[in-house]
């Protein structure tokens, strides 16, 4: 990713393991997950039908779409199972000064 704005998501530790927080901009809805203490961010949209991914069950570093069961890797955004075939964008996450930040592209 060439660059973009870093958006404040939450205080470090505020997203419990297996939980998520949503960040919305004019152009993006991003879900930031805590997977075994690692923060991972993915666009909150299933490429199969546009449904929200957040709220679906987690299986390790995979999110399962609550509508039709497609699986996506939270680390890479890769679509892992049908009915989704297109990958989902992922976003860099960092912790700075006790805050979780996600970088949204310009």
mmCIF file with all atom_site columns, C-alpha atoms in Angstrom:
data_model
loop_
_atom_site.group_PDB
_atom_site.id
_atom_site.type_symbol
_atom_site.label_atom_id
_atom_site.label_alt_id
_atom_site.label_comp_id
_atom_site.label_asym_id
_atom_site.label_entity_id
_atom_site.label_seq_id
_atom_site.pdbx_PDB_ins_code
_atom_site.Cartn_x
_atom_site.Cartn_y
_atom_site.Cartn_z
_atom_site.occupancy
_atom_site.B_iso_or_equiv
_atom_site.pdbx_formal_charge
_atom_site.auth_seq_id
_atom_site.auth_comp_id
_atom_site.auth_asym_id
_atom_site.auth_atom_id
_atom_site.pdbx_PDB_model_num
ATOM 1   C CA . UNK A 1 1   ? 0.000   0.000   0.000  1.00 0.00 ? 1   UNK A CA 1
ATOM 2   C CA . UNK A 1 2   ? 1.508   3.291   -1.064 1.00 0.00 ? 2   UNK A CA 1
ATOM 3   C CA . UNK A 1 3   ? 0.042   5.291   1.767  1.00 0.00 ? 3   UNK A CA 1
ATOM 4   C CA . UNK A 1 4   ? -3.045  6.561   3.357  1.00 0.00 ? 4   UNK A CA 1
ATOM 5   C CA . UNK A 1 5   ? -4.517  7.993   6.470  1.00 0.00 ? 5   UNK A CA 1
ATOM 6   C CA . UNK A 1 6   ? -4.061  6.214   9.806  1.00 0.00 ? 6   UNK A CA 1
ATOM 7   C CA . UNK A 1 7   ? -7.402  6.129   11.625 1.00 0.00 ? 7   UNK A CA 1
ATOM 8   C CA . UNK A 1 8   ? -7.833  5.608   15.338 1.00 0.00 ? 8   UNK A CA 1
ATOM 9   C CA . UNK A 1 9   ? -9.775  2.429   16.062 1.00 0.00 ? 9   UNK A CA 1
ATOM 10  C CA . UNK A 1 10  ? -9.662  1.889   19.816 1.00 0.00 ? 10  UNK A CA 1
ATOM 11  C CA . UNK A 1 11  ? -7.410  1.782   22.847 1.00 0.00 ? 11  UNK A CA 1
ATOM 12  C CA . UNK A 1 12  ? -4.899  -1.052  22.873 1.00 0.00 ? 12  UNK A CA 1
ATOM 13  C CA . UNK A 1 13  ? -6.568  -3.945  24.671 1.00 0.00 ? 13  UNK A CA 1
ATOM 14  C CA . UNK A 1 14  ? -10.109 -2.654  24.049 1.00 0.00 ? 14  UNK A CA 1
ATOM 15  C CA . UNK A 1 15  ? -10.771 -5.274  21.365 1.00 0.00 ? 15  UNK A CA 1
ATOM 16  C CA . UNK A 1 16  ? -10.898 -8.607  23.153 1.00 0.00 ? 16  UNK A CA 1
ATOM 17  C CA . UNK A 1 17  ? -9.489  -11.758 21.628 1.00 0.00 ? 17  UNK A CA 1
ATOM 18  C CA . UNK A 1 18  ? -11.912 -12.994 18.962 1.00 0.00 ? 18  UNK A CA 1
ATOM 19  C CA . UNK A 1 19  ? -13.742 -9.650  18.876 1.00 0.00 ? 19  UNK A CA 1
ATOM 20  C CA . UNK A 1 20  ? -13.731 -6.827  16.350 1.00 0.00 ? 20  UNK A CA 1
ATOM 21  C CA . UNK A 1 21  ? -14.315 -3.106  15.968 1.00 0.00 ? 21  UNK A CA 1
ATOM 22  C CA . UNK A 1 22  ? -15.759 -1.392  12.890 1.00 0.00 ? 22  UNK A CA 1
ATOM 23  C CA . UNK A 1 23  ? -14.246 1.755   11.361 1.00 0.00 ? 23  UNK A CA 1
ATOM 24  C CA . UNK A 1 24  ? -16.245 3.606   8.716  1.00 0.00 ? 24  UNK A CA 1
ATOM 25  C CA . UNK A 1 25  ? -15.063 6.253   6.274  1.00 0.00 ? 25  UNK A CA 1
ATOM 26  C CA . UNK A 1 26  ? -16.827 7.781   3.303  1.00 0.00 ? 26  UNK A CA 1
ATOM 27  C CA . UNK A 1 27  ? -15.496 4.992   1.070  1.00 0.00 ? 27  UNK A CA 1
ATOM 28  C CA . UNK A 1 28  ? -14.705 2.036   3.343  1.00 0.00 ? 28  UNK A CA 1
ATOM 29  C CA . UNK A 1 29  ? -16.100 -0.081  6.128  1.00 0.00 ? 29  UNK A CA 1
ATOM 30  C CA . UNK A 1 30  ? -13.230 -1.884  7.816  1.00 0.00 ? 30  UNK A CA 1
ATOM 31  C CA . UNK A 1 31  ? -13.381 -4.540  10.513 1.00 0.00 ? 31  UNK A CA 1
ATOM 32  C CA . UNK A 1 32  ? -10.377 -4.754  12.845 1.00 0.00 ? 32  UNK A CA 1
ATOM 33  C CA . UNK A 1 33  ? -10.103 -8.132  14.576 1.00 0.00 ? 33  UNK A CA 1
ATOM 34  C CA . UNK A 1 34  ? -8.044  -9.370  17.507 1.00 0.00 ? 34  UNK A CA 1
ATOM 35  C CA . UNK A 1 35  ? -6.788  -12.825 16.534 1.00 0.00 ? 35  UNK A CA 1
ATOM 36  C CA . UNK A 1 36  ? -4.703  -14.323 19.349 1.00 0.00 ? 36  UNK A CA 1
ATOM 37  C CA . UNK A 1 37  ? -3.404  -10.876 20.299 1.00 0.00 ? 37  UNK A CA 1
ATOM 38  C CA . UNK A 1 38  ? -2.663  -9.795  16.721 1.00 0.00 ? 38  UNK A CA 1
ATOM 39  C CA . UNK A 1 39  ? -4.777  -7.026  15.184 1.00 0.00 ? 39  UNK A CA 1
ATOM 40  C CA . UNK A 1 40  ? -5.878  -7.705  11.595 1.00 0.00 ? 40  UNK A CA 1
ATOM 41  C CA . UNK A 1 41  ? -8.028  -5.475  9.384  1.00 0.00 ? 41  UNK A CA 1
ATOM 42  C CA . UNK A 1 42  ? -10.169 -6.458  6.421  1.00 0.00 ? 42  UNK A CA 1
ATOM 43  C CA . UNK A 1 43  ? -12.827 -4.699  4.374  1.00 0.00 ? 43  UNK A CA 1
ATOM 44  C CA . UNK A 1 44  ? -16.144 -5.660  5.929  1.00 0.00 ? 44  UNK A CA 1
ATOM 45  C CA . UNK A 1 45  ? -17.773 -7.012  2.785  1.00 0.00 ? 45  UNK A CA 1
ATOM 46  C CA . UNK A 1 46  ? -18.165 -10.502 1.384  1.00 0.00 ? 46  UNK A CA 1
ATOM 47  C CA . UNK A 1 47  ? -17.145 -10.504 -2.277 1.00 0.00 ? 47  UNK A CA 1
ATOM 48  C CA . UNK A 1 48  ? -19.842 -13.094 -2.989 1.00 0.00 ? 48  UNK A CA 1
ATOM 49  C CA . UNK A 1 49  ? -22.894 -10.969 -2.221 1.00 0.00 ? 49  UNK A CA 1
ATOM 50  C CA . UNK A 1 50  ? -21.805 -7.812  -0.401 1.00 0.00 ? 50  UNK A CA 1
ATOM 51  C CA . UNK A 1 51  ? -22.864 -8.970  3.057  1.00 0.00 ? 51  UNK A CA 1
ATOM 52  C CA . UNK A 1 52  ? -21.007 -7.865  6.176  1.00 0.00 ? 52  UNK A CA 1
ATOM 53  C CA . UNK A 1 53  ? -18.299 -10.286 7.301  1.00 0.00 ? 53  UNK A CA 1
ATOM 54  C CA . UNK A 1 54  ? -17.887 -8.991  10.852 1.00 0.00 ? 54  UNK A CA 1
ATOM 55  C CA . UNK A 1 55  ? -20.081 -10.918 13.207 1.00 0.00 ? 55  UNK A CA 1
ATOM 56  C CA . UNK A 1 56  ? -19.440 -14.151 11.357 1.00 0.00 ? 56  UNK A CA 1
ATOM 57  C CA . UNK A 1 57  ? -17.607 -16.886 13.243 1.00 0.00 ? 57  UNK A CA 1
ATOM 58  C CA . UNK A 1 58  ? -13.818 -16.857 13.436 1.00 0.00 ? 58  UNK A CA 1
ATOM 59  C CA . UNK A 1 59  ? -11.788 -20.009 12.863 1.00 0.00 ? 59  UNK A CA 1
ATOM 60  C CA . UNK A 1 60  ? -8.191  -19.166 13.695 1.00 0.00 ? 60  UNK A CA 1
ATOM 61  C CA . UNK A 1 61  ? -7.233  -16.394 11.265 1.00 0.00 ? 61  UNK A CA 1
ATOM 62  C CA . UNK A 1 62  ? -10.259 -17.012 9.039  1.00 0.00 ? 62  UNK A CA 1
ATOM 63  C CA . UNK A 1 63  ? -13.615 -15.237 9.023  1.00 0.00 ? 63  UNK A CA 1
ATOM 64  C CA . UNK A 1 64  ? -16.662 -17.168 7.857  1.00 0.00 ? 64  UNK A CA 1
ATOM 65  C CA . UNK A 1 65  ? -19.358 -15.136 6.111  1.00 0.00 ? 65  UNK A CA 1
ATOM 66  C CA . UNK A 1 66  ? -22.520 -15.441 8.204  1.00 0.00 ? 66  UNK A CA 1
ATOM 67  C CA . UNK A 1 67  ? -24.751 -15.568 5.109  1.00 0.00 ? 67  UNK A CA 1
ATOM 68  C CA . UNK A 1 68  ? -23.373 -18.304 2.862  1.00 0.00 ? 68  UNK A CA 1
ATOM 69  C CA . UNK A 1 69  ? -20.295 -19.654 4.633  1.00 0.00 ? 69  UNK A CA 1
ATOM 70  C CA . UNK A 1 70  ? -17.505 -18.343 2.393  1.00 0.00 ? 70  UNK A CA 1
ATOM 71  C CA . UNK A 1 71  ? -14.173 -18.197 4.228  1.00 0.00 ? 71  UNK A CA 1
ATOM 72  C CA . UNK A 1 72  ? -11.592 -15.431 3.984  1.00 0.00 ? 72  UNK A CA 1
ATOM 73  C CA . UNK A 1 73  ? -8.096  -15.222 5.451  1.00 0.00 ? 73  UNK A CA 1
ATOM 74  C CA . UNK A 1 74  ? -7.883  -12.191 7.743  1.00 0.00 ? 74  UNK A CA 1
ATOM 75  C CA . UNK A 1 75  ? -4.117  -11.950 7.153  1.00 0.00 ? 75  UNK A CA 1
ATOM 76  C CA . UNK A 1 76  ? -4.213  -11.843 3.339  1.00 0.00 ? 76  UNK A CA 1
ATOM 77  C CA . UNK A 1 77  ? -7.860  -11.240 2.405  1.00 0.00 ? 77  UNK A CA 1
ATOM 78  C CA . UNK A 1 78  ? -7.746  -14.322 0.225  1.00 0.00 ? 78  UNK A CA 1
ATOM 79  C CA . UNK A 1 79  ? -11.073 -15.986 -0.589 1.00 0.00 ? 79  UNK A CA 1
ATOM 80  C CA . UNK A 1 80  ? -10.611 -19.570 0.602  1.00 0.00 ? 80  UNK A CA 1
ATOM 81  C CA . UNK A 1 81  ? -13.923 -21.283 -0.171 1.00 0.00 ? 81  UNK A CA 1
ATOM 82  C CA . UNK A 1 82  ? -16.903 -20.891 -2.489 1.00 0.00 ? 82  UNK A CA 1
ATOM 83  C CA . UNK A 1 83  ? -19.229 -19.209 -3.001 1.00 0.00 ? 83  UNK A CA 1
ATOM 84  C CA . UNK A 1 84  ? -16.667 -16.347 -2.836 1.00 0.00 ? 84  UNK A CA 1
ATOM 85  C CA . UNK A 1 85  ? -13.894 -16.305 -5.416 1.00 0.00 ? 85  UNK A CA 1
ATOM 86  C CA . UNK A 1 86  ? -12.629 -12.720 -5.164 1.00 0.00 ? 86  UNK A CA 1
ATOM 87  C CA . UNK A 1 87  ? -10.265 -11.659 -2.390 1.00 0.00 ? 87  UNK A CA 1
ATOM 88  C CA . UNK A 1 88  ? -11.162 -8.941  0.126  1.00 0.00 ? 88  UNK A CA 1
ATOM 89  C CA . UNK A 1 89  ? -8.844  -5.964  0.711  1.00 0.00 ? 89  UNK A CA 1
ATOM 90  C CA . UNK A 1 90  ? -6.803  -5.992  3.910  1.00 0.00 ? 90  UNK A CA 1
ATOM 91  C CA . UNK A 1 91  ? -5.300  -2.990  5.680  1.00 0.00 ? 91  UNK A CA 1
ATOM 92  C CA . UNK A 1 92  ? -2.178  -2.390  7.772  1.00 0.00 ? 92  UNK A CA 1
ATOM 93  C CA . UNK A 1 93  ? -2.717  -2.131  11.525 1.00 0.00 ? 93  UNK A CA 1
ATOM 94  C CA . UNK A 1 94  ? -0.318  -0.797  14.152 1.00 0.00 ? 94  UNK A CA 1
ATOM 95  C CA . UNK A 1 95  ? -0.356  0.107   17.807 1.00 0.00 ? 95  UNK A CA 1
ATOM 96  C CA . UNK A 1 96  ? 1.041   3.532   18.642 1.00 0.00 ? 96  UNK A CA 1
ATOM 97  C CA . UNK A 1 97  ? 0.931   5.384   21.960 1.00 0.00 ? 97  UNK A CA 1
ATOM 98  C CA . UNK A 1 98  ? -1.551  2.861   23.324 1.00 0.00 ? 98  UNK A CA 1
ATOM 99  C CA . UNK A 1 99  ? -3.961  3.223   20.388 1.00 0.00 ? 99  UNK A CA 1
ATOM 100 C CA . UNK A 1 100 ? -4.862  0.742   17.639 1.00 0.00 ? 100 UNK A CA 1
ATOM 101 C CA . UNK A 1 101 ? -4.613  2.419   14.232 1.00 0.00 ? 101 UNK A CA 1
ATOM 102 C CA . UNK A 1 102 ? -5.623  1.173   10.768 1.00 0.00 ? 102 UNK A CA 1
ATOM 103 C CA . UNK A 1 103 ? -4.310  2.631   7.517  1.00 0.00 ? 103 UNK A CA 1
ATOM 104 C CA . UNK A 1 104 ? -7.002  3.394   4.957  1.00 0.00 ? 104 UNK A CA 1
ATOM 105 C CA . UNK A 1 105 ? -5.835  4.073   1.376  1.00 0.00 ? 105 UNK A CA 1
ATOM 106 C CA . UNK A 1 106 ? -6.053  7.566   -0.110 1.00 0.00 ? 106 UNK A CA 1
#
